[in-house]
mmCIF file of C-alpha atoms in Angstrom:
data_model
loop_
_atom_site.group_PDB
_atom_site.id
_atom_site.type_symbol
_atom_site.label_atom_id
_atom_site.label_comp_id
_atom_site.label_asym_id
_atom_site.label_seq_id
_atom_site.Cartn_x
_atom_site.Cartn_y
_atom_site.Cartn_z
ATOM 1 C CA MET A 939 -7.513 -21.975 -27.628
ATOM 2 C CA ALA A 940 -4.226 -23.534 -28.691
ATOM 3 C CA LYS A 941 -3.135 -26.655 -26.789
ATOM 4 C CA LYS A 942 0.623 -26.298 -26.100
ATOM 5 C CA PHE A 943 1.627 -28.711 -23.419
ATOM 6 C CA LYS A 944 4.793 -29.028 -21.442
ATOM 7 C CA ARG A 945 4.439 -32.780 -21.109
ATOM 8 C CA SER A 946 5.167 -34.959 -18.141
ATOM 9 C CA TYR A 947 5.389 -38.676 -19.171
ATOM 10 C CA LYS A 948 5.927 -40.354 -15.839
ATOM 11 C CA PHE A 949 2.285 -41.268 -15.278
ATOM 12 C CA ALA A 950 1.937 -42.633 -18.912
ATOM 13 C CA ILE A 951 5.256 -44.574 -18.757
ATOM 14 C CA LYS A 952 4.309 -46.334 -15.521
ATOM 15 C CA THR A 953 0.771 -47.058 -16.517
ATOM 16 C CA SER A 954 1.777 -48.391 -19.903
ATOM 17 C CA LEU A 955 4.334 -50.613 -18.215
ATOM 18 C CA TYR A 956 1.757 -52.027 -15.839
ATOM 19 C CA ILE A 957 -0.671 -52.736 -18.677
ATOM 20 C CA THR A 958 2.024 -54.281 -20.837
ATOM 21 C CA VAL A 959 3.256 -56.583 -18.062
ATOM 22 C CA PHE A 960 -0.285 -57.603 -17.209
ATOM 23 C CA LEU A 961 -1.151 -58.388 -20.790
ATOM 24 C CA SER A 962 2.229 -60.168 -21.340
ATOM 25 C CA VAL A 963 1.607 -62.437 -18.346
ATOM 26 C CA VAL A 964 -1.965 -63.146 -19.546
ATOM 27 C CA LEU A 965 -0.706 -63.926 -23.104
ATOM 28 C CA ALA A 966 2.205 -66.050 -21.874
ATOM 29 C CA GLY A 967 -0.156 -68.089 -19.707
ATOM 30 C CA PHE A 968 -2.653 -68.494 -22.481
ATOM 31 C CA ALA A 969 0.099 -69.603 -24.915
ATOM 32 C CA HIS A 970 1.525 -71.978 -22.345
ATOM 33 C CA PHE A 971 -1.717 -73.860 -22.048
ATOM 34 C CA THR A 972 -2.514 -73.854 -25.766
ATOM 35 C CA SER A 973 0.004 -73.845 -28.658
ATOM 36 C CA GLY A 974 3.138 -72.803 -26.858
ATOM 37 C CA LEU A 975 4.996 -69.427 -26.641
ATOM 38 C CA LEU A 976 6.868 -68.003 -29.688
ATOM 39 C CA LEU A 977 9.472 -65.539 -28.422
ATOM 40 C CA GLY A 978 9.569 -63.362 -31.619
ATOM 41 C CA PRO A 979 5.781 -62.609 -31.818
ATOM 42 C CA PHE A 980 5.691 -62.346 -28.026
ATOM 43 C CA PHE A 981 8.327 -59.630 -27.790
ATOM 44 C CA THR A 982 6.744 -57.858 -30.750
ATOM 45 C CA PHE A 983 3.436 -57.956 -28.888
ATOM 46 C CA ILE A 984 5.076 -56.514 -25.746
ATOM 47 C CA ILE A 985 6.669 -53.635 -27.630
ATOM 48 C CA ILE A 986 3.538 -52.802 -29.610
ATOM 49 C CA THR A 987 1.308 -52.975 -26.499
ATOM 50 C CA TYR A 988 3.619 -50.790 -24.482
ATOM 51 C CA PHE A 989 3.898 -47.967 -27.076
ATOM 52 C CA VAL A 990 0.227 -48.084 -28.057
ATOM 53 C CA SER A 991 -0.709 -47.946 -24.352
ATOM 54 C CA PHE A 992 1.698 -45.098 -23.732
ATOM 55 C CA PHE A 993 0.385 -42.866 -26.486
ATOM 56 C CA ILE A 994 -3.264 -43.567 -25.774
ATOM 57 C CA ILE A 995 -2.872 -42.918 -22.073
ATOM 58 C CA GLN A 996 -0.727 -39.851 -22.656
ATOM 59 C CA TYR A 997 -3.150 -38.344 -25.134
ATOM 60 C CA ARG A 998 -6.239 -39.092 -23.033
ATOM 61 C CA VAL A 999 -4.745 -37.855 -19.779
ATOM 62 C CA GLU A 1000 -3.420 -34.689 -21.398
ATOM 63 C CA HIS A 1001 -6.888 -33.858 -22.775
ATOM 64 C CA PHE A 1002 -8.697 -34.865 -19.655
ATOM 65 C CA ILE A 1003 -6.526 -32.534 -17.523
ATOM 66 C CA TYR A 1004 -6.514 -29.786 -20.192
ATOM 67 C CA LYS A 1005 -10.327 -29.600 -20.287
ATOM 68 C CA ARG A 1006 -10.574 -29.281 -16.567
ATOM 69 C CA ILE A 1007 -7.712 -26.752 -16.261
ATOM 70 C CA LYS A 1008 -9.191 -24.722 -19.098
ATOM 71 C CA LYS A 1009 -12.461 -24.672 -17.242
ATOM 72 C CA ILE A 1010 -10.653 -23.352 -14.182
ATOM 73 C CA TYR A 1011 -9.075 -20.582 -16.319
ATOM 74 C CA ASP A 1012 -12.432 -19.720 -17.767
ATOM 75 C CA ASN A 1013 -14.335 -19.785 -14.552
ATOM 76 C CA VAL A 1014 -12.014 -17.760 -12.261
ATOM 77 C CA SER A 1015 -13.921 -14.510 -12.263
ATOM 78 C CA LEU A 1016 -10.985 -12.365 -11.041
ATOM 79 C CA LEU A 1017 -8.942 -13.193 -14.125
ATOM 80 C CA GLU A 1018 -9.827 -11.124 -17.168
ATOM 81 C CA SER A 1019 -9.942 -13.136 -20.386
ATOM 82 C CA THR A 1020 -7.661 -10.599 -22.056
ATOM 83 C CA SER A 1021 -4.889 -11.443 -19.494
ATOM 84 C CA LEU A 1022 -4.706 -15.066 -20.603
ATOM 85 C CA SER A 1023 -2.901 -15.863 -23.834
ATOM 86 C CA PRO A 1024 -3.472 -19.217 -25.498
ATOM 87 C CA SER A 1025 0.000 -20.466 -24.695
ATOM 88 C CA ARG A 1026 -0.541 -20.007 -21.012
ATOM 89 C CA VAL A 1027 -2.973 -22.944 -20.591
ATOM 90 C CA THR A 1028 -0.764 -25.836 -19.634
ATOM 91 C CA THR A 1029 -1.153 -29.296 -18.150
ATOM 92 C CA ASP A 1030 2.170 -29.231 -16.421
ATOM 93 C CA MET A 1031 1.408 -28.778 -12.734
ATOM 94 C CA ALA A 1032 4.612 -26.814 -11.947
ATOM 95 C CA THR A 1033 3.950 -24.307 -14.732
ATOM 96 C CA LEU A 1034 0.266 -24.098 -13.785
ATOM 97 C CA THR A 1035 1.225 -23.378 -10.126
ATOM 98 C CA ARG A 1036 3.600 -20.605 -11.264
ATOM 99 C CA GLU A 1037 0.857 -19.156 -13.543
ATOM 100 C CA VAL A 1038 -1.739 -19.142 -10.789
ATOM 101 C CA GLU A 1039 0.666 -17.608 -8.323
ATOM 102 C CA LYS A 1040 1.507 -14.862 -10.820
ATOM 103 C CA PHE A 1041 -2.179 -14.224 -11.544
ATOM 104 C CA THR A 1042 -2.884 -14.145 -7.832
ATOM 105 C CA LYS A 1043 -0.077 -11.664 -7.185
ATOM 106 C CA ASP A 1044 -1.106 -9.350 -10.107
ATOM 107 C CA LYS A 1045 -4.704 -9.453 -9.065
ATOM 108 C CA LYS A 1046 -3.907 -8.709 -5.521
ATOM 109 C CA LEU A 1047 -1.917 -5.692 -6.603
ATOM 110 C CA GLU A 1048 -4.881 -4.565 -8.711
ATOM 111 C CA ILE A 1049 -7.338 -5.064 -5.889
ATOM 112 C CA ASP A 1050 -5.035 -3.116 -3.449
ATOM 113 C CA SER A 1051 -4.744 -0.333 -6.063
ATOM 114 C CA LEU A 1052 -8.543 -0.237 -6.436
ATOM 115 C CA LYS A 1053 -8.980 -0.024 -2.688
ATOM 116 C CA VAL A 1054 -6.606 2.903 -2.565
ATOM 117 C CA ARG A 1055 -8.475 4.612 -5.382
ATOM 118 C CA GLU A 1056 -11.825 3.891 -3.783
ATOM 119 C CA THR A 1057 -10.599 5.501 -0.512
ATOM 120 C CA TYR A 1058 -9.268 8.439 -2.437
ATOM 121 C CA ARG A 1059 -12.539 8.776 -4.411
ATOM 122 C CA LYS A 1060 -14.579 8.808 -1.165
ATOM 123 C CA GLU A 1061 -12.302 11.423 0.394
ATOM 124 C CA PHE A 1062 -12.347 13.494 -2.749
ATOM 125 C CA MET A 1063 -16.167 13.386 -3.062
ATOM 126 C CA GLY A 1064 -16.554 14.240 0.625
ATOM 127 C CA ASN A 1065 -14.115 17.160 0.267
ATOM 128 C CA VAL A 1066 -15.766 18.519 -2.853
ATOM 129 C CA SER A 1067 -19.182 18.261 -1.187
ATOM 130 C CA HIS A 1068 -17.841 20.053 1.892
ATOM 131 C CA GLU A 1069 -16.013 22.775 -0.038
ATOM 132 C CA LEU A 1070 -19.083 23.580 -2.181
ATOM 133 C CA LYS A 1071 -21.620 23.162 0.599
ATOM 134 C CA THR A 1072 -20.086 25.858 2.858
ATOM 135 C CA PRO A 1073 -20.376 28.823 0.455
ATOM 136 C CA LEU A 1074 -23.687 27.482 -0.994
ATOM 137 C CA PHE A 1075 -25.339 27.385 2.404
ATOM 138 C CA THR A 1076 -23.831 30.812 3.230
ATOM 139 C CA VAL A 1077 -25.274 32.370 0.050
ATOM 140 C CA GLN A 1078 -28.605 30.631 0.596
ATOM 141 C CA GLY A 1079 -28.808 31.865 4.173
ATOM 142 C CA TYR A 1080 -28.223 35.469 3.218
ATOM 143 C CA ILE A 1081 -30.698 35.368 0.362
ATOM 144 C CA LEU A 1082 -33.381 33.750 2.461
ATOM 145 C CA THR A 1083 -32.862 36.310 5.156
ATOM 146 C CA LEU A 1084 -33.286 39.043 2.566
ATOM 147 C CA LEU A 1085 -36.443 37.409 1.196
ATOM 148 C CA ASP A 1086 -37.893 37.118 4.708
ATOM 149 C CA GLY A 1087 -37.915 40.888 5.105
ATOM 150 C CA ALA A 1088 -34.385 42.064 5.687
ATOM 151 C CA MET A 1089 -34.362 43.401 2.095
ATOM 152 C CA LYS A 1090 -36.371 46.511 3.230
ATOM 153 C CA ASP A 1091 -33.457 47.662 5.381
ATOM 154 C CA LYS A 1092 -30.999 49.220 2.948
ATOM 155 C CA THR A 1093 -28.001 48.831 5.233
ATOM 156 C CA VAL A 1094 -28.720 45.147 5.982
ATOM 157 C CA ARG A 1095 -29.519 44.497 2.318
ATOM 158 C CA LYS A 1096 -26.183 45.890 1.101
ATOM 159 C CA LYS A 1097 -24.189 44.029 3.739
ATOM 160 C CA TYR A 1098 -25.937 40.721 3.062
ATOM 161 C CA LEU A 1099 -25.599 41.058 -0.683
ATOM 162 C CA GLN A 1100 -21.890 41.798 -0.340
ATOM 163 C CA ARG A 1101 -21.472 38.656 1.823
ATOM 164 C CA ALA A 1102 -23.490 36.596 -0.664
ATOM 165 C CA SER A 1103 -21.287 37.922 -3.465
ATOM 166 C CA LYS A 1104 -18.162 36.759 -1.532
ATOM 167 C CA GLY A 1105 -19.772 33.306 -1.221
ATOM 168 C CA VAL A 1106 -20.447 33.228 -4.963
ATOM 169 C CA GLU A 1107 -16.865 34.315 -5.625
ATOM 170 C CA ARG A 1108 -15.549 31.480 -3.535
ATOM 171 C CA LEU A 1109 -17.736 29.000 -5.460
ATOM 172 C CA ILE A 1110 -16.424 30.370 -8.746
ATOM 173 C CA TYR A 1111 -12.894 30.102 -7.376
ATOM 174 C CA ILE A 1112 -13.350 26.437 -6.445
ATOM 175 C CA VAL A 1113 -15.088 25.522 -9.762
ATOM 176 C CA ARG A 1114 -12.363 27.350 -11.743
ATOM 177 C CA ASP A 1115 -9.591 25.478 -9.965
ATOM 178 C CA LEU A 1116 -11.418 22.176 -10.387
ATOM 179 C CA ASP A 1117 -11.728 22.866 -14.108
ATOM 180 C CA MET A 1118 -8.064 23.700 -14.348
ATOM 181 C CA ILE A 1119 -6.888 20.623 -12.493
ATOM 182 C CA THR A 1120 -9.170 18.405 -14.629
ATOM 183 C CA LYS A 1121 -7.640 19.901 -17.753
ATOM 184 C CA LEU A 1122 -4.175 19.389 -16.416
ATOM 185 C CA GLU A 1123 -4.846 15.722 -15.515
ATOM 186 C CA THR A 1124 -6.422 15.001 -18.917
ATOM 187 C CA GLY A 1125 -3.763 16.897 -20.885
ATOM 188 C CA ASP A 1126 -6.350 19.313 -22.277
ATOM 189 C CA LEU A 1127 -4.503 22.422 -20.967
ATOM 190 C CA HIS A 1128 -1.720 23.132 -23.421
ATOM 191 C CA LEU A 1129 1.379 25.058 -22.339
ATOM 192 C CA GLU A 1130 2.606 27.984 -24.296
ATOM 193 C CA LYS A 1131 6.359 27.794 -23.624
ATOM 194 C CA GLU A 1132 8.681 30.769 -24.138
ATOM 195 C CA ASP A 1133 11.913 32.256 -22.847
ATOM 196 C CA PHE A 1134 11.408 34.615 -19.899
ATOM 197 C CA ASN A 1135 13.246 36.148 -16.983
ATOM 198 C CA ILE A 1136 12.326 34.256 -13.769
ATOM 199 C CA VAL A 1137 13.632 37.051 -11.536
ATOM 200 C CA GLU A 1138 11.071 39.432 -13.116
ATOM 201 C CA ILE A 1139 8.258 36.937 -12.578
ATOM 202 C CA ILE A 1140 9.195 36.483 -8.935
ATOM 203 C CA GLN A 1141 9.418 40.188 -8.328
ATOM 204 C CA GLY A 1142 5.982 40.555 -9.980
ATOM 205 C CA SER A 1143 4.573 37.977 -7.519
ATOM 206 C CA PHE A 1144 6.117 39.884 -4.583
ATOM 207 C CA ASP A 1145 4.513 43.156 -5.795
ATOM 208 C CA LEU A 1146 1.185 41.400 -6.268
ATOM 209 C CA LEU A 1147 1.130 39.892 -2.772
ATOM 210 C CA GLU A 1148 2.907 42.654 -0.896
ATOM 211 C CA MET A 1149 -0.337 43.935 0.774
ATOM 212 C CA LYS A 1150 -1.359 40.478 1.752
ATOM 213 C CA ALA A 1151 1.952 39.819 3.354
ATOM 214 C CA ALA A 1152 1.878 43.217 5.117
ATOM 215 C CA LYS A 1153 -1.235 42.154 7.037
ATOM 216 C CA LYS A 1154 0.935 39.621 8.942
ATOM 217 C CA ASN A 1155 4.082 41.744 8.682
ATOM 218 C CA ILE A 1156 5.770 39.053 6.567
ATOM 219 C CA THR A 1157 8.727 40.043 4.519
ATOM 220 C CA LEU A 1158 8.906 38.849 0.893
ATOM 221 C CA THR A 1159 12.544 38.764 -0.286
ATOM 222 C CA PHE A 1160 15.219 37.147 -2.450
ATOM 223 C CA ASP A 1161 18.119 35.401 -0.771
ATOM 224 C CA ILE A 1162 20.641 37.678 -2.685
ATOM 225 C CA ASP A 1163 20.437 40.531 -5.159
ATOM 226 C CA TYR A 1164 19.933 39.093 -8.652
ATOM 227 C CA ASP A 1165 21.351 41.941 -10.779
ATOM 228 C CA LYS A 1166 21.244 39.981 -13.962
ATOM 229 C CA PRO A 1167 18.203 38.304 -15.519
ATOM 230 C CA ILE A 1168 17.946 34.533 -15.265
ATOM 231 C CA TRP A 1169 16.332 33.175 -18.427
ATOM 232 C CA VAL A 1170 14.291 29.992 -18.243
ATOM 233 C CA TYR A 1171 12.018 28.204 -20.738
ATOM 234 C CA GLY A 1172 8.396 27.379 -19.864
ATOM 235 C CA ASP A 1173 4.869 28.751 -19.782
ATOM 236 C CA ARG A 1174 5.287 32.220 -18.315
ATOM 237 C CA ASP A 1175 1.731 32.501 -16.971
ATOM 238 C CA ARG A 1176 1.698 29.036 -15.411
ATOM 239 C CA ILE A 1177 5.042 29.582 -13.696
ATOM 240 C CA GLN A 1178 3.640 32.865 -12.371
ATOM 241 C CA GLN A 1179 0.671 30.891 -11.034
ATOM 242 C CA ILE A 1180 2.989 28.415 -9.357
ATOM 243 C CA LEU A 1181 4.947 31.141 -7.630
ATOM 244 C CA THR A 1182 1.798 32.992 -6.555
ATOM 245 C CA ASN A 1183 0.316 29.844 -5.068
ATOM 246 C CA LEU A 1184 3.492 28.965 -3.168
ATOM 247 C CA ILE A 1185 3.943 32.466 -1.829
ATOM 248 C CA VAL A 1186 0.306 32.677 -0.839
ATOM 249 C CA ASN A 1187 0.694 29.419 1.057
ATOM 250 C CA SER A 1188 3.851 30.700 2.792
ATOM 251 C CA ILE A 1189 1.934 33.805 3.845
ATOM 252 C CA LYS A 1190 -1.131 31.811 4.875
ATOM 253 C CA TYR A 1191 0.809 29.458 7.176
ATOM 254 C CA GLY A 1192 3.573 31.924 8.052
ATOM 255 C CA LYS A 1193 4.047 33.382 11.465
ATOM 256 C CA GLU A 1194 3.630 37.066 12.312
ATOM 257 C CA ASP A 1195 6.829 39.126 11.518
ATOM 258 C CA GLY A 1196 8.094 36.132 9.464
ATOM 259 C CA THR A 1197 9.931 35.877 6.172
ATOM 260 C CA THR A 1198 9.298 34.268 2.799
ATOM 261 C CA GLU A 1199 12.522 33.936 0.861
ATOM 262 C CA ILE A 1200 13.072 32.835 -2.740
ATOM 263 C CA SER A 1201 16.382 31.605 -4.152
ATOM 264 C CA ILE A 1202 17.364 30.496 -7.593
ATOM 265 C CA GLU A 1203 20.277 28.122 -7.989
ATOM 266 C CA ASN A 1204 22.010 26.132 -10.687
ATOM 267 C CA LEU A 1205 21.028 22.460 -10.420
ATOM 268 C CA ILE A 1206 22.677 20.897 -13.489
ATOM 269 C CA LYS A 1207 23.965 22.318 -16.795
ATOM 270 C CA ASN A 1208 20.477 22.901 -18.262
ATOM 271 C CA LYS A 1209 18.419 23.268 -15.129
ATOM 272 C CA VAL A 1210 17.790 25.709 -12.325
ATOM 273 C CA ILE A 1211 15.969 25.085 -9.061
ATOM 274 C CA VAL A 1212 13.746 27.712 -7.472
ATOM 275 C CA ARG A 1213 13.252 27.487 -3.719
ATOM 276 C CA VAL A 1214 10.424 29.127 -1.717
ATOM 277 C CA THR A 1215 11.327 29.066 1.966
ATOM 278 C CA ASP A 1216 9.395 30.281 4.970
ATOM 279 C CA ASN A 1217 9.823 30.172 8.709
ATOM 280 C CA GLY A 1218 6.175 29.480 9.457
ATOM 281 C CA GLU A 1219 4.481 26.714 11.345
ATOM 282 C CA GLY A 1220 5.809 23.917 9.117
ATOM 283 C CA ILE A 1221 4.221 20.593 8.243
ATOM 284 C CA GLU A 1222 4.227 17.434 10.323
ATOM 285 C CA GLU A 1223 6.239 14.567 8.710
ATOM 286 C CA GLU A 1224 3.229 12.256 8.383
ATOM 287 C CA ASN A 1225 1.408 14.887 6.259
ATOM 288 C CA LEU A 1226 4.288 15.595 3.846
ATOM 289 C CA PRO A 1227 3.399 12.780 1.340
ATOM 290 C CA ARG A 1228 -0.168 14.121 1.006
ATOM 291 C CA VAL A 1229 0.367 17.878 0.719
ATOM 292 C CA PHE A 1230 -0.126 17.821 -3.066
ATOM 293 C CA GLU A 1231 -3.385 15.875 -2.938
ATOM 294 C CA ARG A 1232 -6.565 17.649 -3.973
ATOM 295 C CA PHE A 1233 -8.446 19.259 -1.070
ATOM 296 C CA TYR A 1234 -6.040 17.797 1.485
ATOM 297 C CA ARG A 1235 -5.542 20.203 4.322
ATOM 298 C CA VAL A 1236 -2.820 20.002 6.858
ATOM 299 C CA ASP A 1237 -4.515 22.388 9.266
ATOM 300 C CA LYS A 1238 -8.261 22.083 8.664
ATOM 301 C CA SER A 1239 -9.350 24.944 10.867
ATOM 302 C CA GLY A 1240 -6.545 27.299 9.885
ATOM 303 C CA SER A 1241 -6.907 26.782 6.151
ATOM 304 C CA ARG A 1242 -10.720 27.077 6.315
ATOM 305 C CA LYS A 1243 -10.350 30.395 8.087
ATOM 306 C CA GLU A 1244 -7.795 31.599 5.545
ATOM 307 C CA GLY A 1245 -9.941 30.506 2.654
ATOM 308 C CA GLY A 1246 -8.692 29.016 -0.576
ATOM 309 C CA SER A 1247 -9.983 26.165 -2.713
ATOM 310 C CA GLY A 1248 -7.725 23.432 -1.301
ATOM 311 C CA LEU A 1249 -6.456 22.800 -4.799
ATOM 312 C CA GLY A 1250 -3.505 25.223 -4.957
ATOM 313 C CA LEU A 1251 -0.684 22.756 -4.315
ATOM 314 C CA SER A 1252 -2.246 20.092 -6.432
ATOM 315 C CA ILE A 1253 -2.431 22.554 -9.367
ATOM 316 C CA VAL A 1254 1.165 23.548 -8.711
ATOM 317 C CA LYS A 1255 2.304 19.861 -8.904
ATOM 318 C CA HIS A 1256 0.317 19.204 -12.128
ATOM 319 C CA ILE A 1257 1.744 22.364 -13.857
ATOM 320 C CA ILE A 1258 5.278 21.391 -12.870
ATOM 321 C CA GLU A 1259 4.757 17.801 -14.168
ATOM 322 C CA ALA A 1260 3.239 19.208 -17.357
ATOM 323 C CA HIS A 1261 6.621 20.961 -17.847
ATOM 324 C CA ASP A 1262 8.334 17.565 -17.280
ATOM 325 C CA GLU A 1263 9.953 19.005 -14.168
ATOM 326 C CA LYS A 1264 10.034 18.031 -10.515
ATOM 327 C CA ILE A 1265 8.651 19.630 -7.292
ATOM 328 C CA TYR A 1266 9.975 18.914 -3.841
ATOM 329 C CA VAL A 1267 8.873 19.742 -0.279
ATOM 330 C CA GLU A 1268 10.892 19.759 2.928
ATOM 331 C CA SER A 1269 9.570 20.818 6.258
ATOM 332 C CA VAL A 1270 10.278 20.754 9.978
ATOM 333 C CA PHE A 1271 7.208 21.220 12.129
ATOM 334 C CA GLY A 1272 7.423 24.408 14.097
ATOM 335 C CA VAL A 1273 10.447 25.644 12.084
ATOM 336 C CA GLY A 1274 9.292 26.203 8.581
ATOM 337 C CA SER A 1275 8.868 24.714 5.065
ATOM 338 C CA GLU A 1276 10.639 24.824 1.720
ATOM 339 C CA PHE A 1277 8.943 24.146 -1.608
ATOM 340 C CA SER A 1278 11.339 23.810 -4.577
ATOM 341 C CA PHE A 1279 10.860 23.109 -8.308
ATOM 342 C CA THR A 1280 13.079 22.721 -11.318
ATOM 343 C CA LEU A 1281 12.969 24.672 -14.522
ATOM 344 C CA GLU A 1282 14.779 24.353 -17.846
ATOM 345 C CA LYS A 1283 17.263 27.091 -18.723
ATOM 346 C CA SER A 1284 16.771 29.026 -21.944
ATOM 347 C CA LYS A 1285 18.895 27.737 -24.796
ATOM 348 C CA ASP A 1286 18.913 30.773 -27.103
ATOM 349 C CA ILE A 1287 20.068 33.302 -24.410
ATOM 350 C CA PRO A 1288 23.783 34.059 -24.075
ATOM 351 C CA GLU A 1289 25.436 32.057 -21.252
ATOM 352 C CA ILE A 1290 26.604 35.226 -19.523
ATOM 353 C CA ASP A 1291 23.013 36.208 -18.850
ATOM 354 C CA THR A 1292 22.118 32.844 -17.188
ATOM 355 C CA GLU A 1293 25.016 32.801 -14.687
ATOM 356 C CA ILE A 1294 23.615 32.502 -11.172
ATOM 357 C CA GLU A 1295 25.575 33.366 -8.091
ATOM 358 C CA THR A 1296 25.461 30.553 -5.605
ATOM 359 C CA PRO A 1297 24.794 32.011 -2.198
ATOM 360 C CA GLU A 1298 27.361 31.195 0.572
ATOM 361 C CA ALA A 1299 26.240 28.615 3.077
#
């Protein structure tokens, strides 16, 4: 390790001065009682003694301190060896103090980050275990019941096999979503971007979920009539998945006879923002920062009854981020929620086709 010191000479200067004075007094006394004192050689002796003492003391002290400080650097287990460059080992106490304070601050941040990750890991593992355990035990219960004799009754057999099949479908649903979110996080899921009409995609999602919304008498609607196509650039299938997830969520947590409304507005010159608004139960403020976490459920009992993998919003966030876009959530508990995300406008479509009417406030 290179030895680059920011030197402090105060100790060596004072010590050399003390040694020089002492030796000069001894030499002067010795000369006085013997052959007499010659001023020329005497001053030469003082100068040589001082400078030799200074350099020897400075050199020895530097190396003495350096060895011990280097040992501190090497032995502090929290500091990774890769984080210490050779030039950082210094015998200057002020510099050393700053270095140690910086190391301490950095390592504290790392430790805090690791604690957060550990908490998140425990929650995630617990959630995965719970989500898989419920359908697994359900399927196991029906199969064991059938094996214990219920299989002889055709009516019971059919009913239990259908219920077991639903449990298996839920397992497949969870595993599929886990696989997708893993690919999104690792960058293995590649987007196939193209120009497409976002109005058509939204209308397709409405048609797909119309029956689900009808069960709670929820109206799926645009904020205005979009007579012209609105062309955007992205992965058509993934944007369809985003819209489906957001609309399903609005239905799941929407109130009876409620409304899910989608609007498309100009954001900046090359961006549009799509808003999915409902007048459902809303989300409490303390839960808003965590709604996009994997398996995080705002209403544990309600969401469990409604089904789902608990990964929908997390997948939505990852798909949006894979497009280098942003997603936002605003909600007032008891009033409703609005999820919005940005999309890039198509570049090769005539401007007249991408004009969007801004609804009156």
